[in-house]
Short mmCIF file of C-alpha atoms in Angstrom, two decimals:
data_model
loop_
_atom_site.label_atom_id
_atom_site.label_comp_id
_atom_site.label_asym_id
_atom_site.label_seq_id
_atom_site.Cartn_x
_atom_site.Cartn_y
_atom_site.Cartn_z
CA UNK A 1 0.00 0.00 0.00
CA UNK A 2 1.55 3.45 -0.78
CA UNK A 3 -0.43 6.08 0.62
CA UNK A 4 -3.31 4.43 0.75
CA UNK A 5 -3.85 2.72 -2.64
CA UNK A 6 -2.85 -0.82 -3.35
CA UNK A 7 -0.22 -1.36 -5.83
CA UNK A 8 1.13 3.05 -5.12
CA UNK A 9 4.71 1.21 -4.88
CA UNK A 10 4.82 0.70 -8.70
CA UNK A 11 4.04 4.30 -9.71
CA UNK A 12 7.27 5.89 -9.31
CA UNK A 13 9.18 3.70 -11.43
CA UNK A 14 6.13 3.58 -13.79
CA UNK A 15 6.80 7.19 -14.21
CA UNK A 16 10.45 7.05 -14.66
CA UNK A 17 9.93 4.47 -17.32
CA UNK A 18 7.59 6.75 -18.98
CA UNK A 19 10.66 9.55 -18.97
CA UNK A 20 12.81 7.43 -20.10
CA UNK A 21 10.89 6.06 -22.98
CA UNK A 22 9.95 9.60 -23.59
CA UNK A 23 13.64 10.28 -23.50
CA UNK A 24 14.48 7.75 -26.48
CA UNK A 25 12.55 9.04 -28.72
CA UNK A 26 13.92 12.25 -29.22
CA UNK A 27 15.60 13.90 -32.24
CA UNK A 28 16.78 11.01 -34.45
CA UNK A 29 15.22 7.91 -33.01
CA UNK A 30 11.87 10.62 -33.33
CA UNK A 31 12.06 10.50 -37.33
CA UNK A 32 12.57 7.46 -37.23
CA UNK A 33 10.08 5.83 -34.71
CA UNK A 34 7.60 8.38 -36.59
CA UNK A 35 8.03 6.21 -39.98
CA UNK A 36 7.78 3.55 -38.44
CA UNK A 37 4.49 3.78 -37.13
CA UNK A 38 3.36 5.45 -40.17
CA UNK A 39 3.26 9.23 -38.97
CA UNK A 40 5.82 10.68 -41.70
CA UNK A 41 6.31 10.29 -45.06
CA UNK A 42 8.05 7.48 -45.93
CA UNK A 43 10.90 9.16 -48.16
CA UNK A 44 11.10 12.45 -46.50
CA UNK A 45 12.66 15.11 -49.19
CA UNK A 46 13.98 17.99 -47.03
CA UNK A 47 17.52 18.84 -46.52
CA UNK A 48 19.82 19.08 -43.64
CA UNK A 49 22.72 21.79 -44.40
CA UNK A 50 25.68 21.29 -42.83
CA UNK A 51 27.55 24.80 -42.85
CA UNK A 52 25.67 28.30 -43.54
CA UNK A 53 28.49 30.40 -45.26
CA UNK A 54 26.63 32.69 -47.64
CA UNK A 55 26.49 30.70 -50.51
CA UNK A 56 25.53 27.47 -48.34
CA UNK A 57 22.53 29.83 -47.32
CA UNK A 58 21.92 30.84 -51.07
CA UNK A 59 21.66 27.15 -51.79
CA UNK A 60 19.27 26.15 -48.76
CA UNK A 61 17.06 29.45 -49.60
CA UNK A 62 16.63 27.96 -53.48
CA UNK A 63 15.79 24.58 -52.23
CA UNK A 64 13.46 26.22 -49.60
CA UNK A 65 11.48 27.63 -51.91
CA UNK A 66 10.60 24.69 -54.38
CA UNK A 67 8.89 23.63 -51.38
CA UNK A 68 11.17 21.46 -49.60
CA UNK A 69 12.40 22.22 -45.85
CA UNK A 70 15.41 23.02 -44.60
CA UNK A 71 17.79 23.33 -41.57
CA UNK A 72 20.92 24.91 -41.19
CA UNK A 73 23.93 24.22 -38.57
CA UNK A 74 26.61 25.55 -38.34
CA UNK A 75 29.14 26.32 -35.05
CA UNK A 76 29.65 30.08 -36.27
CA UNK A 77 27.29 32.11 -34.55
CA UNK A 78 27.52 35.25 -37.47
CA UNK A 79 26.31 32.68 -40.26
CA UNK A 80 23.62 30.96 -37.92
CA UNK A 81 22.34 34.75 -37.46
CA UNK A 82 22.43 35.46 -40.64
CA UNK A 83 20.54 32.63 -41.88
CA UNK A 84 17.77 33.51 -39.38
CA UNK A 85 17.56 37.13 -40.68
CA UNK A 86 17.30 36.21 -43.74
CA UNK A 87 14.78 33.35 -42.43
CA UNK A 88 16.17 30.18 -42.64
CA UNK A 89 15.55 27.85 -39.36
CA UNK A 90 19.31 27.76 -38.39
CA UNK A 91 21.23 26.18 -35.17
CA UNK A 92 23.91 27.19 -33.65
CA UNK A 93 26.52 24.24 -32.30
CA UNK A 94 28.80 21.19 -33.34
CA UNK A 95 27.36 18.95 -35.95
CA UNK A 96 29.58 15.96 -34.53
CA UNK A 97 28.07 17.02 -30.56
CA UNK A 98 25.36 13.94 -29.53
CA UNK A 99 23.58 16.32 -27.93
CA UNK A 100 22.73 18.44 -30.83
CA UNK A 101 22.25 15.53 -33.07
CA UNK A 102 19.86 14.33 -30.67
CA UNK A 103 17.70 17.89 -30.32
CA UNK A 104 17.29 18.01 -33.55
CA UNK A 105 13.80 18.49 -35.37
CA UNK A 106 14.25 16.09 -38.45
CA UNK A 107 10.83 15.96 -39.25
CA UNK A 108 10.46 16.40 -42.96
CA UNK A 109 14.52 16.15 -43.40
CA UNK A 110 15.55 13.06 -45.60
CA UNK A 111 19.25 14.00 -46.77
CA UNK A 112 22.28 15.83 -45.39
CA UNK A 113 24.33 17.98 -47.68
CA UNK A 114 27.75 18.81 -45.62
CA UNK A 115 28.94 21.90 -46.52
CA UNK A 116 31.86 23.12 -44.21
CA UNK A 117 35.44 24.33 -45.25
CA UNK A 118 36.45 21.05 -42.94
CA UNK A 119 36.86 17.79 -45.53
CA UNK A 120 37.57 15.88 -42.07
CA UNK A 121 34.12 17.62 -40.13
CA UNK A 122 31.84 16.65 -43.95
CA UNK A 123 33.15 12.93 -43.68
CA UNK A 124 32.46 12.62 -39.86
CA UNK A 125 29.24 14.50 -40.60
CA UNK A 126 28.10 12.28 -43.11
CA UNK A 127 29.43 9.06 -41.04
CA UNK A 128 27.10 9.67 -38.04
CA UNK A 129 23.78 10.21 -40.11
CA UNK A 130 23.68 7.53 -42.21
CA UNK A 131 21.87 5.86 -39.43
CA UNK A 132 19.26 8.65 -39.63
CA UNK A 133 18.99 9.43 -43.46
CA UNK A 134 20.84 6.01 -45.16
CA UNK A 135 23.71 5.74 -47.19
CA UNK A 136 22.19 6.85 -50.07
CA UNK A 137 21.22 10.19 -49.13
CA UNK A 138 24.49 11.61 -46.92
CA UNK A 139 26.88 13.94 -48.92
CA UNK A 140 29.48 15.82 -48.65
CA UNK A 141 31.88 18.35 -50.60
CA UNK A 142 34.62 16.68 -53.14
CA UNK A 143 37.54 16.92 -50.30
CA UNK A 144 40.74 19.67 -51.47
CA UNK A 145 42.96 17.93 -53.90
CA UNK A 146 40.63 15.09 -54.58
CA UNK A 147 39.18 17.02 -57.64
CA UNK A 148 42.43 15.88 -59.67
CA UNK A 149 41.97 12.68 -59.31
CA UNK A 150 39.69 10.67 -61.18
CA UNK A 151 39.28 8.01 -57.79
CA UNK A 152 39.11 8.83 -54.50
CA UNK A 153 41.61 7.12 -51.97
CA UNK A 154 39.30 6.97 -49.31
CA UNK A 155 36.57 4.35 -48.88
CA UNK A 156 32.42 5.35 -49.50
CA UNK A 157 31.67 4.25 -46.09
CA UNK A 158 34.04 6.51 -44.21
CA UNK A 159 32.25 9.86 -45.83
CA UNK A 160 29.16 11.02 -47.61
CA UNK A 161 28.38 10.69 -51.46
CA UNK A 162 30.76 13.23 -53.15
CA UNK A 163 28.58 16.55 -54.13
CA UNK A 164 27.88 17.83 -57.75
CA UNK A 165 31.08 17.72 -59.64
CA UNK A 166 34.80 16.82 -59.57
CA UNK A 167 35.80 20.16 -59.33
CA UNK A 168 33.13 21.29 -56.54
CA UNK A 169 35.01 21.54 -52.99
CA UNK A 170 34.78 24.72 -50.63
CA UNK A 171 36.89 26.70 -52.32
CA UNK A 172 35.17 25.97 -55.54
CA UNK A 173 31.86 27.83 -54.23
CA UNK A 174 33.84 29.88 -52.36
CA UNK A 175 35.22 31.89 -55.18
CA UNK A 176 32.52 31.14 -57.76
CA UNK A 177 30.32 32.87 -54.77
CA UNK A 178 32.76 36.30 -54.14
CA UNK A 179 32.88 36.15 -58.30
CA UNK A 180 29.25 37.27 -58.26
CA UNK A 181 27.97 33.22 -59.05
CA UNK A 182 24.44 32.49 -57.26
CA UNK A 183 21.78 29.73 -57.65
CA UNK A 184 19.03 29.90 -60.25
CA UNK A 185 16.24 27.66 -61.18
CA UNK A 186 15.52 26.64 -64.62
CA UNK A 187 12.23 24.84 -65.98
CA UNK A 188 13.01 21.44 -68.39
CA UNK A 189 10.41 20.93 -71.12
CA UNK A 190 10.49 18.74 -74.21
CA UNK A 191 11.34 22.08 -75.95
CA UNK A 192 13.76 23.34 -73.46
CA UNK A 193 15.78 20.17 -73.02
CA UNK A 194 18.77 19.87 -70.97
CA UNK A 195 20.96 20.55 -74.05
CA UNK A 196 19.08 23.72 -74.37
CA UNK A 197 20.17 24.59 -71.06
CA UNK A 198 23.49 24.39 -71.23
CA UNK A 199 23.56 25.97 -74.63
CA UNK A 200 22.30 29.35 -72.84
CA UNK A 201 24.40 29.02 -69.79
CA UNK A 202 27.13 27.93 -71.23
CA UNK A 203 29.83 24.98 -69.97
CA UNK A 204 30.24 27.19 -66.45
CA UNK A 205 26.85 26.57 -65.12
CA UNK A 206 27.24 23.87 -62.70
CA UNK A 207 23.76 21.82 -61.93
CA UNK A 208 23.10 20.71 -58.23
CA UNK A 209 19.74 19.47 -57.77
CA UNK A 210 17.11 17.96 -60.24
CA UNK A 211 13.17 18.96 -59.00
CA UNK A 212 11.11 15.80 -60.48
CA UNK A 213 7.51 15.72 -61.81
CA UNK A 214 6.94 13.70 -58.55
CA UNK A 215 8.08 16.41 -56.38
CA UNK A 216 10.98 14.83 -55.63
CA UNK A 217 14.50 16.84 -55.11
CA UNK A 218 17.39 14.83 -56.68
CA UNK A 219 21.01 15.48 -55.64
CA UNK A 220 23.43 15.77 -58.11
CA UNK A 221 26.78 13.42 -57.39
CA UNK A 222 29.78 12.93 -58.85
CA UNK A 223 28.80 9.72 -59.72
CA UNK A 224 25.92 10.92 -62.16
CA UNK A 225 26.33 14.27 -62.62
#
C-alpha cells in the first residue's frame, strides 16, 4: 500500500519508465520511430545543411522555396544569425556534438548535404547520419585535392556521397560565390531540353539538384552528374 492505494509502490518507477521512454525518442530515433508507425512520409525530401556560409545559405534558400524544408547548422554564430535574418531555421553548435544531433527536429529532413570548409568535419558529418537518413542520401563536398583525381583514396563508407562535380570543394563555391555566381532555377520541357540549357548558360553553369515531376528533389553526385 503506498499512501493508501494498493499497488502506489509501482508508480514511481512507472513514471520514470515513462521519462525514459519519452527520453528515447527524441531527435533522431523521433524520425525514425515516426516512420515507423506510419506518422511521416516514408521518403522524407527535405535537406539538412551542414555549414551556412553565404552561398551554403543561397543554396538552402533555393531549395526552400521549391517547397522542400530546410535546416541549417553551423558552429559560427555570425552565419547561424544570418541565416535567421534572412529566415532560414538555423542552429547554432557542433554537428559531430550527440547532444545536438539528438535535439534536432528532423521531421520532414531526408538528406544531409555537408557543406563546411572542414573535408575531415563533412566525412564525420556524413558518417554519423547515415543511421538517420541512409547511405544513399548523406553527402558531402569533393575533399581539397581530390578534384584531380579521377578516384578517391578513401573508402564510400568513411564519408558522404561526393557533391555535384569533380571540381566542386569549398573553395570551388567559395570563389565562384565572391565572383558574383548564385543559384538559379531553370524549368526542363520537351522544348527546353537539358541541351538547351546548357547551350544558354554555357559549360560554367554547374547543376546541383534535379526537382522531379513527382516532387521529388534529386542530388546531383559525382557519380551521375
Amino acid at each position: 500500500v503506498y499512501r493508501g492505494h494498493e499497488q502506489g509502490d509501482l508508480l514511481v518507477p512507472a513514471t520514470f519508465a515513462v521519462i525514459a521512454g519519452t527520453v528515447l525518442f527524441y531527435g533522431p530515433a523521433a524520425a525514425l520511430a515516426a516512420r515507423w508507425l506510419g506518422l511521416a512520409k516514408s521518403s522524407p525530401q527535405g535537406v539538412l545543411f551542414v555549414g551556412a556560409q553565404p552561398w551554403a545559405r543561397a543554396l538552402a534558400q533555393e531549395v526552400e522555396e521549391h517547397g522542400f524544408r530546410v535546416l541549417l547548422v553551423d558552429a559560427n554564430r555570425g552565419n547561424v544569425s544570418a541565416a535567421r535574418m534572412e529566415g532560414l531555421p538555423a542552429v547554432c553548435g557542433s554537428i559531430l556534438s550527440d547532444e545536438l544531433k539528438d535535439e534536432l527536429d528532423l521531421d520532414g529532413i531526408g538528406k544531409l548535404l555537408a557543406l563546411t570548409p572542414n573535408d575531415e568535419v563533412n566525412s564525420l558529418a556524413a558518417i554519423q547520419f547515415v543511421e538517420v537518413f541512409g547511405r544513399a542520401n548523406v553527402y558531402q563536398l569533393v575533399p581539397k585535392g581530390e578534384s584531380e583525381t579521377r578516384r578517391s583514396s578513401v573508402p564510400l563508407h568513411l564519408r558522404g556521397r561526393l557533391l555535384f562535380g569533380r571540381d566542386a570543394t569549398f573553395d570551388f563555391f567559395l570563389q565562384r560565390s565572391l565572383s558574383g555566381a548564385e543559384p538559379r532555377s531553370t524549368n526542363l520541357t520537351e522544348k527546353f531540353g537539358f541541351e538547351s540549357f546548357k547551350d544558354v548558360h554555357g559549360p560554367d553553369a554547374l547543376p546541383l539538384f534535379l526537382v522531379t515531376e513527382a516532387k521529388e528533389l534529386v542530388v546531383l553526385t559525382t557519380e551521375g552528374p
